[in-house]
């Protein structure tokens, strides 16, 4: 038996007037996900424990069968694990965005959390030169992909309250910035970085081309390195992760899963959907029992506040990932169970995450009978009454086994 999870990040949403009261999942054409919902288990899962922020880090950790309320330390160290950073126990790693901050009258506004989805090539030049000018034995940067990077603070504090830049879009950053004002070492580093970035030739050129400049660093999601029990020890299955972004790869590294790199996997709407789907199939045909495939595009479109792009991202996920995996798994793999799920809501109206139970659907190749007429969306999943209060319990149901838990 093979097990496949296909996750479209941030697909959940609220009913919208522009869609006559439907959500993007209801309005989108998704025959692949609807097939799974109609032929299998359909329900809801609470991926974010009460009191925790509804981030992709917490939600995906939960869906991989871990307990964020006990094991989560921050987003930064998870992404650092993906990049192979060796951190000391006292080190704190921040996720660090290249962002665009804009002055409007007397206010400084978070104009773009991704600096126009700056290219990885441009970003690496900026991060490399920032390190050459500003790094010290206390603070240094490590390059990631596009706007997503890591800032390491040797012996830094982990208890400060930082704000994700995508939660600040269009808003005055004063209150969020005061966090850094209270940490002089970090504040001075960020102010010097702003001065350097403002005059950099890459940003001068981006302005001339009408693109958003990467004129500031924004560190957030900090923490010390967490410890996760190996996935194979916990569930008795070896596994792999197919993902575009460092966050999901980092969770895979910490869980001892194989990380499969796919050329052209960008983490945006231009990603190599089919390449990722086929990479999952090839892994399952070899020696892998379990694959976790994560697509970022719906979440990115939601943060941009673009309904058209969100529907396109959902439809592309369905057409090029879900349907490809369904067809190829049926043709090339024996018995399999396939789950489609999202990690959290990213409502277009909010442009950030929301903590709600999210829909899942599970198809079992051994039981191909039609069970219902509903499709894969928030409303239909709610109406079935099937609910799991944690990602770990859902994964146990999906894998048809109980976890091997360490003794308390």
XYZ file of C-alpha atoms in Angstrom:
408
model
C 0.000 0.000 0.000
C 1.238 3.462 -0.945
C 0.114 6.717 0.676
C 0.040 10.142 -0.995
C -0.919 13.527 0.486
C -1.513 16.398 -1.958
C -1.699 19.751 -0.178
C -2.767 23.043 -1.741
C -1.587 25.725 0.666
C -4.157 28.300 1.755
C -7.029 27.038 -0.425
C -9.648 27.520 2.307
C -11.673 30.728 2.203
C -14.908 32.481 3.160
C -18.001 32.832 0.949
C -17.585 35.854 -1.319
C -20.146 38.245 -2.785
C -18.190 38.274 -6.043
C -18.876 34.523 -6.295
C -22.563 34.745 -5.310
C -21.834 33.442 -1.837
C -19.511 30.663 -2.906
C -15.913 30.160 -1.801
C -13.083 29.914 -4.356
C -13.023 26.141 -3.818
C -16.743 25.949 -4.626
C -16.426 28.197 -7.661
C -13.310 26.626 -9.153
C -13.504 23.743 -11.612
C -11.893 20.868 -9.712
C -12.972 17.501 -11.157
C -9.956 15.730 -9.646
C -10.584 16.833 -6.071
C -14.340 16.367 -6.520
C -13.747 12.779 -7.679
C -11.794 12.064 -4.495
C -14.509 13.661 -2.337
C -17.274 11.731 -4.097
C -15.536 8.348 -3.902
C -13.956 8.540 -0.471
C -13.965 10.092 2.994
C -14.831 13.794 3.134
C -14.618 15.885 6.270
C -12.832 18.534 8.311
C -9.644 18.600 10.370
C -8.418 21.175 12.887
C -4.791 21.652 11.900
C -3.986 24.552 14.242
C -4.132 23.872 17.995
C -6.133 26.353 20.101
C -4.186 29.493 20.914
C -1.547 29.015 18.200
C -1.062 31.252 15.162
C -2.539 29.728 11.978
C 0.696 29.549 10.008
C 1.765 27.044 7.393
C 4.516 25.939 9.762
C 2.131 24.888 12.529
C -0.535 23.485 10.183
C 1.812 21.395 8.036
C 3.644 20.077 11.096
C 0.247 18.955 12.358
C -0.685 17.286 9.060
C 2.604 15.376 9.094
C 1.456 13.844 12.367
C 3.350 15.948 14.910
C 2.138 18.002 17.859
C 2.860 21.716 17.339
C 1.672 22.628 20.817
C 4.649 20.658 22.190
C 7.178 20.556 19.345
C 6.912 23.859 17.471
C 9.581 26.473 18.260
C 9.275 28.872 15.317
C 9.284 29.053 11.542
C 12.869 30.273 11.175
C 14.610 27.161 12.535
C 12.474 24.871 10.365
C 13.565 26.727 7.235
C 17.144 26.785 8.529
C 17.029 22.978 8.710
C 16.032 22.880 5.039
C 19.048 24.983 4.117
C 21.436 22.757 6.063
C 22.385 25.358 8.638
C 24.203 24.023 11.656
C 22.817 25.860 14.681
C 24.112 25.764 18.219
C 21.544 25.111 20.962
C 21.633 28.786 21.960
C 21.228 30.146 18.415
C 17.992 31.716 17.206
C 17.011 31.552 13.539
C 14.584 34.041 12.004
C 12.761 33.702 8.716
C 13.838 36.906 6.978
C 11.913 38.389 4.047
C 13.165 40.849 1.498
C 10.255 43.304 1.488
C 9.149 46.622 0.012
C 8.405 49.370 2.520
C 6.859 52.554 1.152
C 6.510 55.991 2.760
C 2.995 57.404 2.441
C 2.675 60.880 3.952
C 4.197 60.446 7.422
C 3.662 56.685 7.581
C 5.811 53.743 6.553
C 3.656 51.039 4.956
C 4.338 47.344 4.324
C 3.763 47.606 0.584
C 4.925 44.145 -0.528
C 5.942 41.191 1.663
C 7.860 39.598 -1.252
C 9.545 42.590 -2.949
C 7.661 41.799 -6.123
C 8.506 38.093 -5.851
C 12.112 39.042 -6.463
C 14.084 36.455 -8.400
C 16.361 34.095 -6.520
C 19.322 35.307 -8.591
C 18.772 38.948 -7.609
C 18.073 38.034 -3.999
C 21.271 35.998 -3.654
C 23.346 38.964 -4.813
C 21.661 41.209 -2.241
C 22.031 38.724 0.622
C 25.661 37.968 -0.247
C 26.625 41.643 -0.314
C 24.632 42.438 2.825
C 26.586 39.718 4.607
C 29.876 41.124 3.349
C 29.006 44.578 4.697
C 27.040 43.815 7.875
C 27.542 40.292 9.252
C 29.270 39.826 12.602
C 29.910 37.121 15.157
C 26.366 37.818 16.382
C 24.222 38.251 13.251
C 24.503 36.816 9.753
C 22.217 36.043 6.810
C 21.836 32.826 4.856
C 20.285 32.898 1.371
C 17.143 30.964 0.550
C 14.820 31.251 -2.443
C 13.243 34.395 -3.912
C 12.263 36.678 -0.995
C 12.632 33.971 1.689
C 15.907 33.932 3.674
C 17.296 33.199 7.151
C 18.829 35.517 9.741
C 20.782 33.795 12.516
C 21.397 35.517 15.850
C 24.068 33.707 17.842
C 22.799 33.497 21.428
C 19.831 35.721 20.600
C 16.515 35.916 22.467
C 13.640 33.793 21.188
C 10.800 35.259 23.232
C 10.313 38.545 21.363
C 7.024 39.073 19.511
C 7.600 39.544 15.782
C 5.011 40.025 13.040
C 4.839 38.202 9.688
C 5.085 40.777 6.894
C 2.124 39.251 5.040
C -0.001 40.170 8.095
C 1.002 43.829 7.703
C 0.177 44.395 4.036
C -1.047 47.931 3.422
C -0.621 48.828 7.071
C 1.617 51.181 9.017
C 4.573 49.184 10.341
C 5.243 51.419 13.373
C 3.975 49.049 16.067
C 5.598 45.995 14.487
C 8.878 47.872 14.028
C 9.019 48.788 17.740
C 9.849 45.126 18.430
C 13.185 45.717 16.695
C 13.668 49.115 18.363
C 13.771 47.311 21.693
C 16.629 45.077 20.482
C 19.478 47.508 19.606
C 21.743 44.896 17.955
C 18.953 43.807 15.631
C 17.647 47.351 15.061
C 21.035 48.663 13.961
C 21.531 45.714 11.621
C 18.160 46.317 9.957
C 18.646 50.083 9.618
C 22.046 49.610 7.999
C 20.526 47.011 5.688
C 17.859 49.510 4.595
C 20.458 52.142 3.791
C 22.483 49.617 1.799
C 19.521 48.200 -0.118
C 18.078 51.605 -0.993
C 21.093 52.491 -3.140
C 21.886 49.048 -4.533
C 22.053 48.845 -8.355
C 19.613 45.906 -8.389
C 16.960 48.028 -6.686
C 17.684 51.054 -8.850
C 17.101 48.866 -11.901
C 13.947 47.327 -10.421
C 12.478 50.789 -9.867
C 13.321 51.798 -13.421
C 11.509 48.682 -14.659
C 8.445 49.455 -12.540
C 9.120 46.582 -10.107
C 8.958 46.759 -6.331
C 12.436 47.188 -4.821
C 13.763 44.921 -2.079
C 14.462 47.897 0.160
C 14.301 46.270 3.613
C 14.788 43.061 5.572
C 11.958 41.833 7.785
C 12.863 39.081 10.319
C 10.101 37.082 11.998
C 9.082 33.574 13.096
C 12.214 33.092 15.204
C 13.115 30.154 17.408
C 15.693 27.555 18.369
C 15.985 24.264 16.502
C 13.114 21.843 17.333
C 13.301 18.069 17.621
C 10.886 15.782 15.802
C 10.838 12.007 16.158
C 11.642 10.315 12.829
C 8.528 9.790 10.719
C 9.516 6.211 9.940
C 9.876 5.319 13.609
C 6.552 6.926 14.448
C 4.479 5.516 11.596
C 6.425 2.520 10.311
C 6.683 3.948 6.778
C 9.555 5.526 4.917
C 8.649 8.729 3.158
C 9.531 11.698 1.001
C 8.606 15.353 0.614
C 8.060 17.044 -2.744
C 7.908 20.774 -2.097
C 8.929 24.156 -3.434
C 9.507 26.156 -0.258
C 12.129 25.793 2.468
C 9.514 25.596 5.224
C 8.080 22.290 3.998
C 11.489 20.909 3.062
C 12.672 21.806 6.556
C 9.835 19.879 8.165
C 10.834 16.943 5.976
C 14.475 17.198 7.047
C 13.518 17.332 10.730
C 11.208 14.322 10.263
C 13.901 12.296 8.489
C 12.024 12.234 5.168
C 13.736 12.225 1.770
C 13.660 15.655 0.108
C 12.948 15.487 -3.619
C 14.104 18.534 -5.583
C 12.154 19.311 -8.756
C 13.567 21.740 -11.365
C 11.223 24.659 -11.943
C 9.438 24.313 -8.595
C 9.172 28.027 -7.808
C 6.583 28.292 -5.034
C 4.469 30.562 -7.219
C 1.887 30.316 -9.997
C 4.548 29.514 -12.579
C 5.699 26.403 -10.704
C 6.361 23.055 -12.350
C 3.135 21.371 -11.217
C 3.393 18.308 -13.457
C 7.071 17.824 -12.676
C 6.258 17.699 -8.979
C 3.386 15.270 -9.538
C 5.562 12.935 -11.581
C 8.388 13.155 -9.034
C 5.951 11.874 -6.419
C 4.875 8.997 -8.662
C 8.473 8.006 -9.461
C 9.340 7.941 -5.749
C 6.360 5.702 -5.005
C 7.291 3.359 -7.868
C 10.715 2.895 -6.296
C 11.013 2.281 -2.561
C 9.013 5.086 -0.962
C 5.834 4.258 0.993
C 4.561 7.780 1.727
C 4.814 11.077 -0.177
C 3.821 14.537 1.059
C 3.462 16.899 -1.924
C 2.975 20.599 -1.118
C 1.945 23.373 -3.541
C 2.310 27.005 -2.444
C 0.523 28.931 -5.232
C -3.014 29.272 -3.766
C -1.591 30.830 -0.614
C 0.547 33.309 -2.558
C -2.461 34.391 -4.631
C -4.497 34.819 -1.435
C -1.849 37.034 0.172
C -1.895 39.170 -2.962
C -5.667 39.528 -2.579
C -6.297 38.297 -6.132
C -9.448 36.226 -6.471
C -8.767 35.444 -10.134
C -5.266 34.181 -9.357
C -6.502 32.125 -6.406
C -9.078 30.346 -8.550
C -6.452 29.815 -11.236
C -4.016 28.382 -8.662
C -6.678 26.002 -7.311
C -7.627 24.870 -10.804
C -3.996 24.391 -11.823
C -3.368 22.371 -8.654
C -6.341 20.179 -9.508
C -5.528 19.783 -13.215
C -1.775 19.321 -13.121
C -1.197 17.752 -9.695
C -4.311 15.995 -8.418
C -5.502 14.587 -11.741
C -1.974 13.693 -12.846
C -1.310 11.785 -9.628
C -4.699 10.053 -9.781
C -4.169 8.931 -13.366
C -0.549 7.864 -12.941
C -1.104 6.144 -9.600
C -3.958 4.142 -11.099
C -1.842 3.188 -14.114
C 1.527 2.562 -12.441
C 1.012 1.823 -8.745
C -0.908 -1.014 -7.158
C -3.035 -0.245 -4.134
C -2.867 3.295 -2.813
C -4.608 5.829 -0.594
C -4.641 9.465 -1.705
C -5.572 12.475 0.422
C -6.145 16.000 -0.808
C -6.143 18.678 1.881
C -5.317 22.280 2.627
C -3.421 23.477 5.674
C -5.374 26.597 6.682
C -7.701 29.262 5.367
C -6.084 32.226 3.635
C -9.162 34.341 2.934
C -8.984 36.818 0.066
C -10.770 39.355 2.273
C -8.064 39.153 4.958
C -4.969 38.458 2.818
C -3.596 36.491 5.758
C -4.267 33.183 7.517
C -7.292 32.213 9.584
C -7.727 29.318 11.992
C -10.705 27.227 10.883
C -11.158 23.480 10.434
C -10.107 22.712 6.856
C -11.554 20.231 4.348
C -9.872 16.949 3.482
C -10.840 14.095 1.174
C -9.383 10.572 1.046
C -9.606 8.119 -1.855
C -8.781 4.441 -1.457
C -8.069 2.521 -4.683
C -9.519 -0.625 -3.061
C -12.912 1.069 -2.600
C -13.759 2.894 -5.844
C -17.524 3.121 -5.252
C -19.302 6.493 -5.377
C -20.350 7.589 -1.890
C -21.830 11.072 -2.432
C -22.555 13.748 -5.013
C -20.826 16.596 -3.185
C -17.445 17.988 -4.171
C -14.286 19.081 -2.368
C -15.015 22.367 -0.597
C -15.603 23.819 2.847
C -19.414 23.583 2.833
C -19.724 19.999 1.639
C -16.946 18.822 3.964
C -18.769 20.404 6.917
C -22.058 18.721 6.043
C -20.628 15.194 6.260
C -20.060 15.548 10.004
C -16.683 13.762 9.829
C -14.191 15.693 11.965
C -10.697 15.133 13.351
C -9.524 17.436 16.108
C -5.802 17.134 15.230
C -3.674 16.477 12.201
C -2.137 13.511 13.996
C -5.549 11.839 14.347
C -6.340 12.473 10.678
C -2.987 11.017 9.622
C -3.605 7.960 11.782
C -6.937 7.463 9.991
C -5.344 8.002 6.583
C -2.412 5.639 7.212
C -4.683 3.078 8.883
C -2.420 2.672 11.912
C -1.739 4.106 15.333
C 1.438 6.135 15.883
C 4.310 4.697 17.851
C 4.520 7.442 20.468
C 7.412 8.009 22.870
C 6.643 7.335 26.503
C 5.546 10.431 28.403
